mmCIF file of C-alpha atoms and ligand atoms in Angstrom:
data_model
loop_
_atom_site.group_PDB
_atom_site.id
_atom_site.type_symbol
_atom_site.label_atom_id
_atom_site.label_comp_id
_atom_site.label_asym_id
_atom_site.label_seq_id
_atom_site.Cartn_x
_atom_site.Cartn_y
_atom_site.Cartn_z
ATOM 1 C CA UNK L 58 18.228 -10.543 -28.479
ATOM 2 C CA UNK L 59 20.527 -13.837 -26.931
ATOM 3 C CA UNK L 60 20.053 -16.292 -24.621
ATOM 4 C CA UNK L 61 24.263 -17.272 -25.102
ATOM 5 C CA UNK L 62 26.621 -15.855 -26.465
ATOM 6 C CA UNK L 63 29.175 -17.688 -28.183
ATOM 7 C CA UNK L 64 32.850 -15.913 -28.915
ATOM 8 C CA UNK L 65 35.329 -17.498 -31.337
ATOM 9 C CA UNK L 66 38.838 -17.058 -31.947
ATOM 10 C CA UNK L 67 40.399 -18.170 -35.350
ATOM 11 C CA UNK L 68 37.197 -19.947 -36.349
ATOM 12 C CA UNK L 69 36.828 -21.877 -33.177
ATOM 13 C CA UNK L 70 34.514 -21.391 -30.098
ATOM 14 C CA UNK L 71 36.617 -20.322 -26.540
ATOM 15 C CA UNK L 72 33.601 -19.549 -24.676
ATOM 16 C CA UNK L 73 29.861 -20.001 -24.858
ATOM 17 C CA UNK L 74 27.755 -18.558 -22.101
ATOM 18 C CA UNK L 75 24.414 -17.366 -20.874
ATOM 19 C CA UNK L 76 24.607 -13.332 -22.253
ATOM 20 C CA UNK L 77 24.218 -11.692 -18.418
ATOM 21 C CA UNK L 78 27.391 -13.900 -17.488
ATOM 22 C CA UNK L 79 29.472 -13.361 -20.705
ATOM 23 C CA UNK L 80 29.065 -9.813 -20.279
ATOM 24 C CA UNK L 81 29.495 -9.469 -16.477
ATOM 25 C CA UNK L 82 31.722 -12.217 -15.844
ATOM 26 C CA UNK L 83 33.803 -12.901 -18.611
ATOM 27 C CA UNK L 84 36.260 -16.513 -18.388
ATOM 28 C CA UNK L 85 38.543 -16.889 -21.435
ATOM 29 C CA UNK L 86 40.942 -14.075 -21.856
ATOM 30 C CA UNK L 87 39.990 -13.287 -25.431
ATOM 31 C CA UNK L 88 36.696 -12.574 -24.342
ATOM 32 C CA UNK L 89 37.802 -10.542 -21.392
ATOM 33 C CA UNK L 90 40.316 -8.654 -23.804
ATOM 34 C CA UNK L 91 37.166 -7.456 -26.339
ATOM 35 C CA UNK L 92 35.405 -6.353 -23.671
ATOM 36 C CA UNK L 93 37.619 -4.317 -22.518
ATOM 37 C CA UNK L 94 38.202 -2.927 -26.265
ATOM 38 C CA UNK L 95 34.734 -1.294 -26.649
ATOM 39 C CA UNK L 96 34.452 1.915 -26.663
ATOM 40 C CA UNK L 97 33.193 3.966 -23.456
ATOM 41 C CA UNK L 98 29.909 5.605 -25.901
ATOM 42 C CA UNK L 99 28.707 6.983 -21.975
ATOM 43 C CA UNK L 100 31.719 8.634 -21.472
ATOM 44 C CA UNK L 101 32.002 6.957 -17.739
ATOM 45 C CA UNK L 102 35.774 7.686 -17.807
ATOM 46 C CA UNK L 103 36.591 3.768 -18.097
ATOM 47 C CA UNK L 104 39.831 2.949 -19.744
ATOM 48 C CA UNK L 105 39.837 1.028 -22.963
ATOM 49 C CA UNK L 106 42.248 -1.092 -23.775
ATOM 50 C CA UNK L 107 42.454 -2.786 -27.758
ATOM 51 C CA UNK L 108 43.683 -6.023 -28.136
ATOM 52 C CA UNK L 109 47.289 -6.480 -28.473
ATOM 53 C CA UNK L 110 49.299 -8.407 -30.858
ATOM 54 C CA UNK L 111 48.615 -9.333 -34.369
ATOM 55 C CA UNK L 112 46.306 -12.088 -35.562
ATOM 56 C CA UNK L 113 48.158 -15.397 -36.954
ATOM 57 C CA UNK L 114 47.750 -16.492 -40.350
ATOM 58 C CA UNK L 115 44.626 -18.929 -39.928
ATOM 59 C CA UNK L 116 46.143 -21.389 -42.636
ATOM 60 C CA UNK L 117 49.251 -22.124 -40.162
ATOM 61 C CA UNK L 118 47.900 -21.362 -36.539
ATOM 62 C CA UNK L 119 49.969 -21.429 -33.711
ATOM 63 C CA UNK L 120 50.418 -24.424 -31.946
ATOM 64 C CA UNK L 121 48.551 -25.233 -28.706
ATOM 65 C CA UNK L 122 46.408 -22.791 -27.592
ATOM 66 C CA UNK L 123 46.305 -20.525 -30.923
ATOM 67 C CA UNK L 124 45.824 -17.579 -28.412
ATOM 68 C CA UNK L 125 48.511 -17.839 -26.802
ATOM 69 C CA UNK L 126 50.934 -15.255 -28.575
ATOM 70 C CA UNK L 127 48.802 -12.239 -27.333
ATOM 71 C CA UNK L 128 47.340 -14.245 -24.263
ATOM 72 C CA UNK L 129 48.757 -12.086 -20.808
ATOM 73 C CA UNK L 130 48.094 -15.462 -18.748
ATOM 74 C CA UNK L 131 50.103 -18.035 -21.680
ATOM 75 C CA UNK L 132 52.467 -20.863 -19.831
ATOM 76 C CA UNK L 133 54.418 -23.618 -21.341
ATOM 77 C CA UNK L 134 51.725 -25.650 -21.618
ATOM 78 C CA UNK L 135 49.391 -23.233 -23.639
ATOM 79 C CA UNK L 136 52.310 -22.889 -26.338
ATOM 80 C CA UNK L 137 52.081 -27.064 -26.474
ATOM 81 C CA UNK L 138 48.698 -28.428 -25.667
ATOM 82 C CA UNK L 139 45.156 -27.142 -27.332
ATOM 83 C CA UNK L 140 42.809 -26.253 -24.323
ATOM 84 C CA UNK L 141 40.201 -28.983 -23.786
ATOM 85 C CA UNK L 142 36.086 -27.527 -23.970
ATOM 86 C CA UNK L 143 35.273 -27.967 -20.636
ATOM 87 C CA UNK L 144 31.474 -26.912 -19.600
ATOM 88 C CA UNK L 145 30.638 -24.872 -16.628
ATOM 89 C CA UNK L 146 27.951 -24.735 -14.128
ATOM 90 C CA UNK L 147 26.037 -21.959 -15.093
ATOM 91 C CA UNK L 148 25.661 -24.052 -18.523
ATOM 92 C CA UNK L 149 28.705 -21.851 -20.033
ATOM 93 C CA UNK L 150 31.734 -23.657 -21.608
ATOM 94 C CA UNK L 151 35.424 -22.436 -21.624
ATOM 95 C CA UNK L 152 38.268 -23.752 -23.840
ATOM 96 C CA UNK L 153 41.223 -21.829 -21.416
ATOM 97 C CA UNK L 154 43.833 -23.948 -19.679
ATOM 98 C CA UNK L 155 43.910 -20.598 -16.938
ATOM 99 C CA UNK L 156 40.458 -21.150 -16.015
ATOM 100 C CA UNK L 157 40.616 -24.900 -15.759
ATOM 101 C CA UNK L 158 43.637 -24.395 -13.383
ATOM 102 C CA UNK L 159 42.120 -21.523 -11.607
ATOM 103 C CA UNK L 160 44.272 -19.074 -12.438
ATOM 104 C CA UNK L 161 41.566 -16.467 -13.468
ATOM 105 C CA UNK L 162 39.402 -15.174 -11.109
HETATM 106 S S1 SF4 E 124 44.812 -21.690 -22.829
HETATM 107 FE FE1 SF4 E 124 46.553 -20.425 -22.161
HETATM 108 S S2 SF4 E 124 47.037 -19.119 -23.902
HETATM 109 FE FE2 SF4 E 124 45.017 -19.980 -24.266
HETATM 110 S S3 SF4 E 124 43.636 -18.427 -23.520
HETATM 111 FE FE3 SF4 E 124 43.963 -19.864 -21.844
HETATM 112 S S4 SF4 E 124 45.695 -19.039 -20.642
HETATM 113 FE FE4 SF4 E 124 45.641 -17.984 -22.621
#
């Protein structure tokens, strides 16, 4: 029914990307994360995992990246500095200091 598929986290856009890549090659961890949250409705035996931690009051967001309390790949610098929008060459975009570093494969 998509083209892209955009997926937002406390009312901003982490990732925008053509649907076959969001879905098969996820970049920001959020994204990864509710994939791997849906429910197996085949019954392959895949593992699903929900997101962890609690959502932060949208009124006084974290500071930084405002993922970064329940992000498994947060540094220093994600609890300081707000990601930059950086687009990608499949004509994707990805607000994730990880992926800009290239700390995700
Ligand atoms: S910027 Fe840091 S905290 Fe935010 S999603 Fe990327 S790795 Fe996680």
């Amino acid at each position: 029914m998509a083209d892209e598929v955009g997926v937002m986290y406390l009312g901003r856009l982490v990732e925008l990307a053509p649907r076959r890549q969001l879905f098969t090659q996820p970049r920001h961890p959020y994204t990864r994360m509710l994939l791997d949250a849906i429910p197996d409705l085949h019954a392959t035996g895949r593992a699903r995992t929900p997101v962890q931690g609690e959502v932060p009051n949208p009124l006084s967001p974290p500071p930084g990246c405002t993922f970064h309390p329940r992000c498994p790949h947060a540094t220093a610098r994600c609890r300081v500095e707000a990601p930059a929008w950086h687009a990608q060459p499949d004509g994707g975009a990805v607000a994730c200091h990880a992926v800009e570093e290239g700390r995700l494969g």
